mmCIF file of C-alpha atoms in Angstrom:
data_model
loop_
_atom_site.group_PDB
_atom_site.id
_atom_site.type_symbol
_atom_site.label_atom_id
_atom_site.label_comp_id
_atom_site.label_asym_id
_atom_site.label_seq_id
_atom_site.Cartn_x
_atom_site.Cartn_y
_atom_site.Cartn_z
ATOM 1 C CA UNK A 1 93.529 -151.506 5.492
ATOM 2 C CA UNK A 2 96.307 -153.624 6.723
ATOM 3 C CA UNK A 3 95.735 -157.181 8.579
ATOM 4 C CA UNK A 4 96.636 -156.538 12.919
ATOM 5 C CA UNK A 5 99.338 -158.239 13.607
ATOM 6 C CA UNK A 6 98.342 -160.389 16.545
ATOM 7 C CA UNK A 7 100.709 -163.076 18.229
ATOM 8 C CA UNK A 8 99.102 -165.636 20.036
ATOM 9 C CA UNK A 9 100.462 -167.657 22.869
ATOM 10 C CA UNK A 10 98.969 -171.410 23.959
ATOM 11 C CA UNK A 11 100.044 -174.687 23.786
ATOM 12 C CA UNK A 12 99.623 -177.379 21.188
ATOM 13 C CA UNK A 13 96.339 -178.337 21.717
ATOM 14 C CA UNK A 14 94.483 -179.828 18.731
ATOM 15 C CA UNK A 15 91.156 -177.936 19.188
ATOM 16 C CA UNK A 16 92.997 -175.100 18.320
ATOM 17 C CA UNK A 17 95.740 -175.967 15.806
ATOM 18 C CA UNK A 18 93.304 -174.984 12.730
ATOM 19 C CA UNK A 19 93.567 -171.514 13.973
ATOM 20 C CA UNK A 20 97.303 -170.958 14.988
ATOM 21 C CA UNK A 21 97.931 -172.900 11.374
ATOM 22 C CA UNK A 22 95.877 -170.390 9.581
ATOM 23 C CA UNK A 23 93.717 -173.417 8.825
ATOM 24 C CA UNK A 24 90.911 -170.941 9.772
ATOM 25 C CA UNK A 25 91.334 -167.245 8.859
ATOM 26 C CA UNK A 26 90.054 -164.719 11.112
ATOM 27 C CA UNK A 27 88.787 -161.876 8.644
ATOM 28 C CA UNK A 28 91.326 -158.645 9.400
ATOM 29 C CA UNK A 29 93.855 -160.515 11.591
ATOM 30 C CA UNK A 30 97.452 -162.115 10.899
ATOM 31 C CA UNK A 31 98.191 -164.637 13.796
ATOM 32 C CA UNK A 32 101.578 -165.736 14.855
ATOM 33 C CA UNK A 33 101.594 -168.639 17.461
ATOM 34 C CA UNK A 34 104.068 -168.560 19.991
ATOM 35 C CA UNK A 35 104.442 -172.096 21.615
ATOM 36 C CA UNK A 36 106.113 -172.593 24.735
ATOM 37 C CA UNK A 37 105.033 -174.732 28.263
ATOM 38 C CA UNK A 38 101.689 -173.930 29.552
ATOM 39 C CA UNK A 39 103.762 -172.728 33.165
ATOM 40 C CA UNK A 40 106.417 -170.412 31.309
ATOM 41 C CA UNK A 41 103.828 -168.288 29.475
ATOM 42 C CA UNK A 42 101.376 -168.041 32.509
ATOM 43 C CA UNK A 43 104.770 -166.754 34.409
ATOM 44 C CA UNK A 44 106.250 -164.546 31.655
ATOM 45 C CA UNK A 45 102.097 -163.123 30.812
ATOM 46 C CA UNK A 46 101.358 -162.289 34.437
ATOM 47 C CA UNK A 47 104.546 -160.456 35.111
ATOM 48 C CA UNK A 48 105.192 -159.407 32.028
ATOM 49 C CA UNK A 49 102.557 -159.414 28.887
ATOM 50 C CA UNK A 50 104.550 -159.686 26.178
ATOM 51 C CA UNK A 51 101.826 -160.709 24.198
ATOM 52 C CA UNK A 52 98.478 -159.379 23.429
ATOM 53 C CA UNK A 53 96.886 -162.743 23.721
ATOM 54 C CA UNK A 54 98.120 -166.097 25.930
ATOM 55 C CA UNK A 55 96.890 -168.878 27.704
ATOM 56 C CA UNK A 56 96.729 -168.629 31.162
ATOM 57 C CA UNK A 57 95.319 -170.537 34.101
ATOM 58 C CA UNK A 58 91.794 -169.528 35.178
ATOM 59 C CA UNK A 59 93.155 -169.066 38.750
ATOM 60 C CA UNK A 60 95.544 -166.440 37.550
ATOM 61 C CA UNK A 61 93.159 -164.936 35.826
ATOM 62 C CA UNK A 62 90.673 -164.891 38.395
ATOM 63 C CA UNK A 63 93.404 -163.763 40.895
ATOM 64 C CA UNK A 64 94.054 -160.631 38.573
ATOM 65 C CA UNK A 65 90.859 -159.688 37.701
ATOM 66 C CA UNK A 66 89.781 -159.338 41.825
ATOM 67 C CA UNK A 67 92.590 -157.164 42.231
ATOM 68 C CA UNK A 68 91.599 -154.798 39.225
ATOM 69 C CA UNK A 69 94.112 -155.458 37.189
ATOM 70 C CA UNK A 70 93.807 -152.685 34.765
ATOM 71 C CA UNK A 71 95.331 -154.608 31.083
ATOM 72 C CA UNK A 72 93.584 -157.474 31.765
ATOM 73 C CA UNK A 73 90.903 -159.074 29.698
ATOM 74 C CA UNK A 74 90.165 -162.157 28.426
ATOM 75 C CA UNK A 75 87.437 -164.659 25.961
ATOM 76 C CA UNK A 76 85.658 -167.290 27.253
ATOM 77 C CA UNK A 77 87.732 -169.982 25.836
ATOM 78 C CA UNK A 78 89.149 -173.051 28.036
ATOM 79 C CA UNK A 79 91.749 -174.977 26.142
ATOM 80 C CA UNK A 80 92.518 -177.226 29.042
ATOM 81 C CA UNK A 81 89.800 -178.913 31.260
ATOM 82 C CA UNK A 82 90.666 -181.739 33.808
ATOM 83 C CA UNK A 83 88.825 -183.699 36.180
ATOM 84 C CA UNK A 84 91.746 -183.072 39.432
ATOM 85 C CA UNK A 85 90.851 -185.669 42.030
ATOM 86 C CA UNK A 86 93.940 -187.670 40.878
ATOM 87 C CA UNK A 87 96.245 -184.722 41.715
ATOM 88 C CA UNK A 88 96.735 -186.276 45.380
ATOM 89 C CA UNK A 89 100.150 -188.143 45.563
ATOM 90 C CA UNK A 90 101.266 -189.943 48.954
ATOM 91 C CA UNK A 91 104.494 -192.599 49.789
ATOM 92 C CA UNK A 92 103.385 -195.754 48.928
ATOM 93 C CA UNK A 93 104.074 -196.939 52.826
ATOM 94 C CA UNK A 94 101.874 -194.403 54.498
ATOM 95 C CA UNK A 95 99.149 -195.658 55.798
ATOM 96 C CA UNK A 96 97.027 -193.328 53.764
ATOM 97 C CA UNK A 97 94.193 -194.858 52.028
ATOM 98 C CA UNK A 98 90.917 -192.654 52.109
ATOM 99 C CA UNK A 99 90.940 -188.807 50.994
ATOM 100 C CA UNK A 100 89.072 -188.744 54.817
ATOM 101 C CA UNK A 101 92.686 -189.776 56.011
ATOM 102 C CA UNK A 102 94.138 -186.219 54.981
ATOM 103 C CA UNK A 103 92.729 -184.683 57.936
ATOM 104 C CA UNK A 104 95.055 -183.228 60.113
ATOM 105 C CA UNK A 105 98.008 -183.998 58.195
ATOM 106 C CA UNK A 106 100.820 -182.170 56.287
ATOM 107 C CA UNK A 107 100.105 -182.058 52.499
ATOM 108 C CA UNK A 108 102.032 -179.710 50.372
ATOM 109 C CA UNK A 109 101.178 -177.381 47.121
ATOM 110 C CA UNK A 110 103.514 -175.556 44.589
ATOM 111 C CA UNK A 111 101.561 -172.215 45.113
ATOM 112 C CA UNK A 112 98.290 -171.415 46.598
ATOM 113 C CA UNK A 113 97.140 -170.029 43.644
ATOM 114 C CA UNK A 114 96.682 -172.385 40.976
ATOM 115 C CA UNK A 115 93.635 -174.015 39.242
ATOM 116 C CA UNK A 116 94.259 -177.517 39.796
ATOM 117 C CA UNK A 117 94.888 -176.739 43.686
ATOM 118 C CA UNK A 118 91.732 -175.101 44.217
ATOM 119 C CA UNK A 119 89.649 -177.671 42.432
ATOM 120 C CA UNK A 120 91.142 -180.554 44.839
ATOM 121 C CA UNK A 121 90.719 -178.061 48.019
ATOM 122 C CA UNK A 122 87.241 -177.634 47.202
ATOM 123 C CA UNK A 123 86.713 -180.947 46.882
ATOM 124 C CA UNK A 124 88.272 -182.029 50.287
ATOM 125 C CA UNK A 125 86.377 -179.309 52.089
ATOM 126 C CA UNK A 126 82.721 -179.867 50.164
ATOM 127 C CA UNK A 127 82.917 -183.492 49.237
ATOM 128 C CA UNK A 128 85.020 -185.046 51.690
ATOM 129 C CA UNK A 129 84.960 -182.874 54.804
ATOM 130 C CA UNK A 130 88.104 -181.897 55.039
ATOM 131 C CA UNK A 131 87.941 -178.066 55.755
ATOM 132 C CA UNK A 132 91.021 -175.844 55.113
ATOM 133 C CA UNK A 133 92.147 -174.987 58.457
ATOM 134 C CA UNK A 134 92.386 -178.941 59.397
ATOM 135 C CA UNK A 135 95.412 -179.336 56.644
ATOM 136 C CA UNK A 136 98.922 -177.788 57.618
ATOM 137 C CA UNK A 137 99.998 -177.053 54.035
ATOM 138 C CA UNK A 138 103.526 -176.690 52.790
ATOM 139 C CA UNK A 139 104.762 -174.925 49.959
ATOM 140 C CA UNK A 140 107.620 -175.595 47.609
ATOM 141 C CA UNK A 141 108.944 -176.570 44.922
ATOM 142 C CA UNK A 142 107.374 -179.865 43.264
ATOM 143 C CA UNK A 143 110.907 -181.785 41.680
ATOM 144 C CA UNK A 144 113.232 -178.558 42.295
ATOM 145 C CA UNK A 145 113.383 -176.205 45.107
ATOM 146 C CA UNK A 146 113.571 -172.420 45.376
ATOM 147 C CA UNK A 147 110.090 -172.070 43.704
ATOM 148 C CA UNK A 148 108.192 -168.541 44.593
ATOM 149 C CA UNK A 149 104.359 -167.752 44.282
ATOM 150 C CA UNK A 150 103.866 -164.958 41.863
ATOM 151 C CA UNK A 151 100.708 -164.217 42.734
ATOM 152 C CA UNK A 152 99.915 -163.541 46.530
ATOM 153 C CA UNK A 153 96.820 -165.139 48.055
ATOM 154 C CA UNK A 154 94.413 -163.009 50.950
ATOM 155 C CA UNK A 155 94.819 -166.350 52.964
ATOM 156 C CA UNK A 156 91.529 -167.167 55.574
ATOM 157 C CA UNK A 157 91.757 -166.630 59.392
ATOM 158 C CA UNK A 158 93.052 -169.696 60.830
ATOM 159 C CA UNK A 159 95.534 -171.557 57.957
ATOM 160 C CA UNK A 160 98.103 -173.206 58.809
ATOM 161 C CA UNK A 161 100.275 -171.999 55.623
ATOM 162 C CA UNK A 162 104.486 -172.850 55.828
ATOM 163 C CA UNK A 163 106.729 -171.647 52.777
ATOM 164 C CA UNK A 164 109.746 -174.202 52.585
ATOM 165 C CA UNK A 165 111.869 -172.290 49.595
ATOM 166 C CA UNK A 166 114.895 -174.529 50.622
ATOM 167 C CA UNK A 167 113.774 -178.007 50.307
ATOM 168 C CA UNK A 168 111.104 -179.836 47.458
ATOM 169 C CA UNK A 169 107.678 -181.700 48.072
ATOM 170 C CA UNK A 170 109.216 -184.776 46.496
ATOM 171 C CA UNK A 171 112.291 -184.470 49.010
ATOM 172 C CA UNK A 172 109.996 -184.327 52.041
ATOM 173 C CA UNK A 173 107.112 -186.675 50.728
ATOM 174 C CA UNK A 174 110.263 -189.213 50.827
ATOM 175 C CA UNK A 175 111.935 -188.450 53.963
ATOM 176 C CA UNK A 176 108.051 -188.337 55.799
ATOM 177 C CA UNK A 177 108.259 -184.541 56.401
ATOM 178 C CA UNK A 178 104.864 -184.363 54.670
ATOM 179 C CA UNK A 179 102.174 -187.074 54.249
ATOM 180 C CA UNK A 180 101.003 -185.732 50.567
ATOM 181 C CA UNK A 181 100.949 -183.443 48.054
ATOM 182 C CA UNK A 182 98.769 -181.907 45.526
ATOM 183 C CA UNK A 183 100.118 -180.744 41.813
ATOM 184 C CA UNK A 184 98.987 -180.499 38.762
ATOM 185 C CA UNK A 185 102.179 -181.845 37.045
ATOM 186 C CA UNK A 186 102.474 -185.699 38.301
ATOM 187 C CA UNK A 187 105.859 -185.551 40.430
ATOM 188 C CA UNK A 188 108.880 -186.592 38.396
ATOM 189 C CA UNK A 189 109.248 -190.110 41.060
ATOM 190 C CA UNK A 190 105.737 -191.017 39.968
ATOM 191 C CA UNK A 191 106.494 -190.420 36.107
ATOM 192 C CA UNK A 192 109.777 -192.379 36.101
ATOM 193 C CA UNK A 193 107.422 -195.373 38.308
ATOM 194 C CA UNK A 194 109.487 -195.043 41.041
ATOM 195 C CA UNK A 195 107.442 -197.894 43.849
ATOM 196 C CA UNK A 196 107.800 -195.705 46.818
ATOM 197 C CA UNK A 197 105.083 -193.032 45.354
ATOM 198 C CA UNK A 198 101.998 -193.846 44.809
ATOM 199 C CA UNK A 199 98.500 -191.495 43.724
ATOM 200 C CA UNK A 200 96.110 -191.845 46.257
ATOM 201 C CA UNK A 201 93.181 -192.530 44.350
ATOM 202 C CA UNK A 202 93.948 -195.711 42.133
ATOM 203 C CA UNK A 203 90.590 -195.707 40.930
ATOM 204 C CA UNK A 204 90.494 -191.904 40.175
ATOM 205 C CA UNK A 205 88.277 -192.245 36.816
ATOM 206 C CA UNK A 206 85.786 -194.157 38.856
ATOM 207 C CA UNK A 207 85.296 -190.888 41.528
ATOM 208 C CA UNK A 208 86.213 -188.366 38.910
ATOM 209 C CA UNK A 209 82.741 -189.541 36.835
ATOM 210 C CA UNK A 210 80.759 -189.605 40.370
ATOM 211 C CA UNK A 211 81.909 -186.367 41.006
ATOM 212 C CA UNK A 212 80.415 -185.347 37.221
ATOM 213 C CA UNK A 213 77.443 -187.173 38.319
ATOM 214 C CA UNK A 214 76.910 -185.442 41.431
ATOM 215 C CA UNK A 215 78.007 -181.679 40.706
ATOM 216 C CA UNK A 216 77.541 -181.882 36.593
ATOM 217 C CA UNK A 217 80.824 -179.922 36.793
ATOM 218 C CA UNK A 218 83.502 -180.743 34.199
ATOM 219 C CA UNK A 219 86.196 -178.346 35.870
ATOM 220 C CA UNK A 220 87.857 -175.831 33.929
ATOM 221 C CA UNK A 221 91.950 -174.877 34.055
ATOM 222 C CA UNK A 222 93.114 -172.639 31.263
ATOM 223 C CA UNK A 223 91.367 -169.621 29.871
ATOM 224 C CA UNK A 224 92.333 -166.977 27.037
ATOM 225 C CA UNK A 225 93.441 -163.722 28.189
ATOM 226 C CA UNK A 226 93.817 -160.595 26.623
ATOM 227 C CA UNK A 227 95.867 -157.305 27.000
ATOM 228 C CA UNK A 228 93.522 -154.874 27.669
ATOM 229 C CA UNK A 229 95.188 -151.724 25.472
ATOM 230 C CA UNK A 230 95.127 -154.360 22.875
ATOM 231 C CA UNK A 231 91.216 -154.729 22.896
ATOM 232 C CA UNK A 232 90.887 -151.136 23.630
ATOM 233 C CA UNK A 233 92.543 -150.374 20.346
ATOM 234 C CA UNK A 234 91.033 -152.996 18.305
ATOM 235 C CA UNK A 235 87.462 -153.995 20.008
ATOM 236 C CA UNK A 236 86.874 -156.619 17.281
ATOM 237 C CA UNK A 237 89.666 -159.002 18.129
ATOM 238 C CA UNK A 238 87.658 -161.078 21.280
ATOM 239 C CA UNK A 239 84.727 -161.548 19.499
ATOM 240 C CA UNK A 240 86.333 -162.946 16.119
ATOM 241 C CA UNK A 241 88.583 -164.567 18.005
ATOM 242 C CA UNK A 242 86.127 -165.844 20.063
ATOM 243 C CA UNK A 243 84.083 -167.369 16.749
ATOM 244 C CA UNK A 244 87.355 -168.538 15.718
ATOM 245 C CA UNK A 245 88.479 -170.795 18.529
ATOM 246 C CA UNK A 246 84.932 -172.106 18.300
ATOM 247 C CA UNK A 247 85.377 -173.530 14.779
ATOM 248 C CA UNK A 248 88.798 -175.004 15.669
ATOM 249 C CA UNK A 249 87.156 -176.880 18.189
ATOM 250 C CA UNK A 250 84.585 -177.798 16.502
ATOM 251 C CA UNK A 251 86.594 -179.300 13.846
ATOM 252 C CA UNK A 252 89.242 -180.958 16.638
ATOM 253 C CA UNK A 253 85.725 -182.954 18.057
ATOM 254 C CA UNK A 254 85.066 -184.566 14.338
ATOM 255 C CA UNK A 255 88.567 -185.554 13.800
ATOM 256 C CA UNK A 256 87.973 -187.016 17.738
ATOM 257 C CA UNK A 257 84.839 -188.538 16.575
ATOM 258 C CA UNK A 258 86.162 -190.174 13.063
ATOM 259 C CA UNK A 259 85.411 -193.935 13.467
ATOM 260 C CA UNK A 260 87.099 -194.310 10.158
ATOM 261 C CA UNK A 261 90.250 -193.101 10.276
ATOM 262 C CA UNK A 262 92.500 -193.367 13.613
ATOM 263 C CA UNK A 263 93.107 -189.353 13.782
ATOM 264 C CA UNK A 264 95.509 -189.356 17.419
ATOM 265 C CA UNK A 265 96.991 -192.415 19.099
ATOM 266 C CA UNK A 266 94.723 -193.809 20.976
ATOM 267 C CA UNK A 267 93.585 -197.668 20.549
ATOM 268 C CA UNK A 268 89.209 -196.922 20.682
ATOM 269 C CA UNK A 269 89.686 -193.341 20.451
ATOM 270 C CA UNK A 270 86.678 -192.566 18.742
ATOM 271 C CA UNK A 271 84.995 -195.206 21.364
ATOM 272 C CA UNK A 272 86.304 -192.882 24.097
ATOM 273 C CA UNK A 273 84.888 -189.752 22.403
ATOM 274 C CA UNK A 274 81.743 -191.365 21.842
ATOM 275 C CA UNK A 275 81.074 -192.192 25.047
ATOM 276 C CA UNK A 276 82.104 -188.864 26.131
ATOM 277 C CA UNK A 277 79.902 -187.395 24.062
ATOM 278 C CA UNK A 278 77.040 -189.809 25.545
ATOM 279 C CA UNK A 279 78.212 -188.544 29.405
ATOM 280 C CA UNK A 280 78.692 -184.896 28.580
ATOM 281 C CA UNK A 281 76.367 -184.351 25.378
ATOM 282 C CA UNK A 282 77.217 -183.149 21.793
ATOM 283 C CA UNK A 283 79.766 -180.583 22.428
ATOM 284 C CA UNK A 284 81.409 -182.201 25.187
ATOM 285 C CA UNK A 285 84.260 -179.241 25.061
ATOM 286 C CA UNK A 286 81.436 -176.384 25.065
ATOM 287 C CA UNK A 287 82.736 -172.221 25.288
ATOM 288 C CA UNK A 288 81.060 -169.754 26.089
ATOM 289 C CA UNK A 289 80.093 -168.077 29.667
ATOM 290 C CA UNK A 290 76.180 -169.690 29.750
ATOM 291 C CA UNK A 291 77.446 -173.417 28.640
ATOM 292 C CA UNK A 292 80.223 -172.560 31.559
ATOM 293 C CA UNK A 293 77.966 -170.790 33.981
ATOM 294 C CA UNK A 294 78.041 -173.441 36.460
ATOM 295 C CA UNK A 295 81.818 -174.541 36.476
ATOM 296 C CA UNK A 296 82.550 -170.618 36.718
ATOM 297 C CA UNK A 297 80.515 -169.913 39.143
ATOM 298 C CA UNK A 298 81.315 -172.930 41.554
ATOM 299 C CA UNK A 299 85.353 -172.029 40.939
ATOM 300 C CA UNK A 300 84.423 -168.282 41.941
ATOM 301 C CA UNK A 301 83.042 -168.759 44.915
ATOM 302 C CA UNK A 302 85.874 -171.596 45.610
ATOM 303 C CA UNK A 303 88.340 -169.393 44.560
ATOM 304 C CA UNK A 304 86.485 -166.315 47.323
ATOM 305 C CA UNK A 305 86.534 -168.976 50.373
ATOM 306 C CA UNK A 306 90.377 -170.097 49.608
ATOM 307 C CA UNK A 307 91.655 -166.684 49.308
ATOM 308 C CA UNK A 308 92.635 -167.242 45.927
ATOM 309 C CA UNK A 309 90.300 -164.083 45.497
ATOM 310 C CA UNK A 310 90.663 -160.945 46.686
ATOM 311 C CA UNK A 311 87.182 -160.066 46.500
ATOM 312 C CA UNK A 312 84.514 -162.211 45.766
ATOM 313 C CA UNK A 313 83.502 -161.949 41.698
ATOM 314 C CA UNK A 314 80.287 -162.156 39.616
ATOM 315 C CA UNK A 315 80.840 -164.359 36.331
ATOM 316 C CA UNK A 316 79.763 -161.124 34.079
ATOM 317 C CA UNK A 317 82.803 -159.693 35.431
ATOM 318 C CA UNK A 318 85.350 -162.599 33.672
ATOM 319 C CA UNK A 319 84.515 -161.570 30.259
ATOM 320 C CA UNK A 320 83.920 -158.013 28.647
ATOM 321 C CA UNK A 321 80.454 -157.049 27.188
ATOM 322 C CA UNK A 322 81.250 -157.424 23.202
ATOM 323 C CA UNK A 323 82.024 -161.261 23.930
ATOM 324 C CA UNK A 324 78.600 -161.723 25.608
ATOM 325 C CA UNK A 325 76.364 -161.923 22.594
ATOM 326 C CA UNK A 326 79.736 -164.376 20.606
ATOM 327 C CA UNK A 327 79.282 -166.272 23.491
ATOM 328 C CA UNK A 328 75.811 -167.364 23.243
#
């Protein structure tokens, strides 16, 4: 019987480059990566799926999957994770020092739905006290305007929520329309080092790891998805997959680990990883739904209260049934 065929779209991650290579085989299956920018294949798989398997942002995903998306599906793999309390930008002359400070003010967001968003809201509202309806959010474009959410939220009683299609955040963050923003992509002012922009948490790493401390949450972004005609037709793909993307990461945390050999470009980055490894234990990049339990179930019910969510989800509704057993 002939291989499937099976295109794959994600970034170029190492902890999975052994299996788009064909580093690692997966027994029946003949991969073909497709690599293109993390925000043009969420875009092109939500409105389109011209792939039977992408990376996409757990936010999406989640969106979908309370709305019943019928060919939708997914593994529980998370090729991106990041800590998001350095996602706040301000102008470096407002007199914004304290995430308290936000209160009451104008911040704005790309989209409504999207991981990194949710992660920070959640944080203002549980962490800081900074509750949804005391933020009058703006929406735009981050460096360009004209930007449009593809995926509608069901928006809370009470938000103050203003699309500004015509204008970007960076534009008004400068001119004072807006006293911050939240993105997951730094602004293109801040890249470039610009003075007049500024994050609003210098010493991010420092609340980022009390934030780990507290809620032992290491916050998940991206997941796997899957067409679901694709599974229907071949039930075997998630779970091999599944086993598959373990190995690659697997491998991707001994190369990080090598204290012999300087495998990425990092001055101490096997120092880093070790101490990572001390903070988060062995498999400090785990899968799997039960090694993920708590991070899922925390950004479901984040994800309910925000809006983001349609309905409100169980966990054993991510990730069909044949994955389950992979998983543990």
């Amino acid at each position: 019987m002939a291989n499937i065929p099976l295109e794959i779209a994600i970034g170029d991650y190492d902890h999975v480059r052994d299996l788009v290579s064909g580093k690692i085989e997966v027994p029946g299956i003949d991969i073909t990566h497709v690599e293109l920018p993390a925000g043009e294949i969420f875009s092109r798989f939500t409105r389109e799926r011209p792939w039977p398997v992408a990376e996409l942002s757990l936010a999406r995903y989640v969106a979908l999957k309370s709305q019943d998306d019928p060919n939708l599906t997914g593994i529980p793999v998370f090729p991106s994770r990041f800590f998001r309390q350095h996602a706040i930008y301000t102008a470096s002359a407002r007199p914004i020092d304290d995430p308290a400070d936000l209160k009451g003010k104008r911040i704005g967001i790309p989209v409504w739905v999207q991981t990194a968003i949710v992660w920070v809201r959640a944080w203002l509202m549980h962490d800081v006290g900074v509750a949804l309806g005391d933020i009058h959010w703006v929406q735009a474009g981050i460096n360009r305007p004209g930007h449009r959410a593809e995926i509608l939220p069901k928006l809370p009683r009470g938000i103050d929520y203003t699309p500004a299609p015509g204008r970007t955040l960076v534009d008004m963050l400068r001119a004072g329309d807006i006293d911050a923003l939240l993105c997951a992509d730094p602004p293109l002012p801040f890249q470039r080092r610009e003075p007049w922009i500024r994050r609003l948490l210098p010493d991010h790493c420092g609340v980022e790891q009390a934030y780990w401390n507290k809620a032992g949450i290491f916050p998940i972004m991206h997941t796997v998805a899957m067409r679901r005609d694709v599974v229907d037709q071949h039930p075997e793909i998630g779970p091999k997959l599944l086993r598959a993307f373990h190995q690659a990461k697997e491998r991707s945390l001994t190369r990080a680990l090598d204290g012999n050999c300087c495998r990425f470009p990092l001055p101490w980055g096997f120092v880093h990883a070790e101490r990572m490894r001390t903070m988060f234990g062995d498999d400090f990049w785990p899968y799997g739904i039960e090694a993920n339990r708590k991070s899922l179930e925390a950004f479901l019910e984040y994800c309910f209260e925000q809006g983001v969510c349609h309905r409100r989800l169980a966990v054993e509704e991510l990730y069909p049934e044949e994955v389950w057993e992979v998983a543990k």
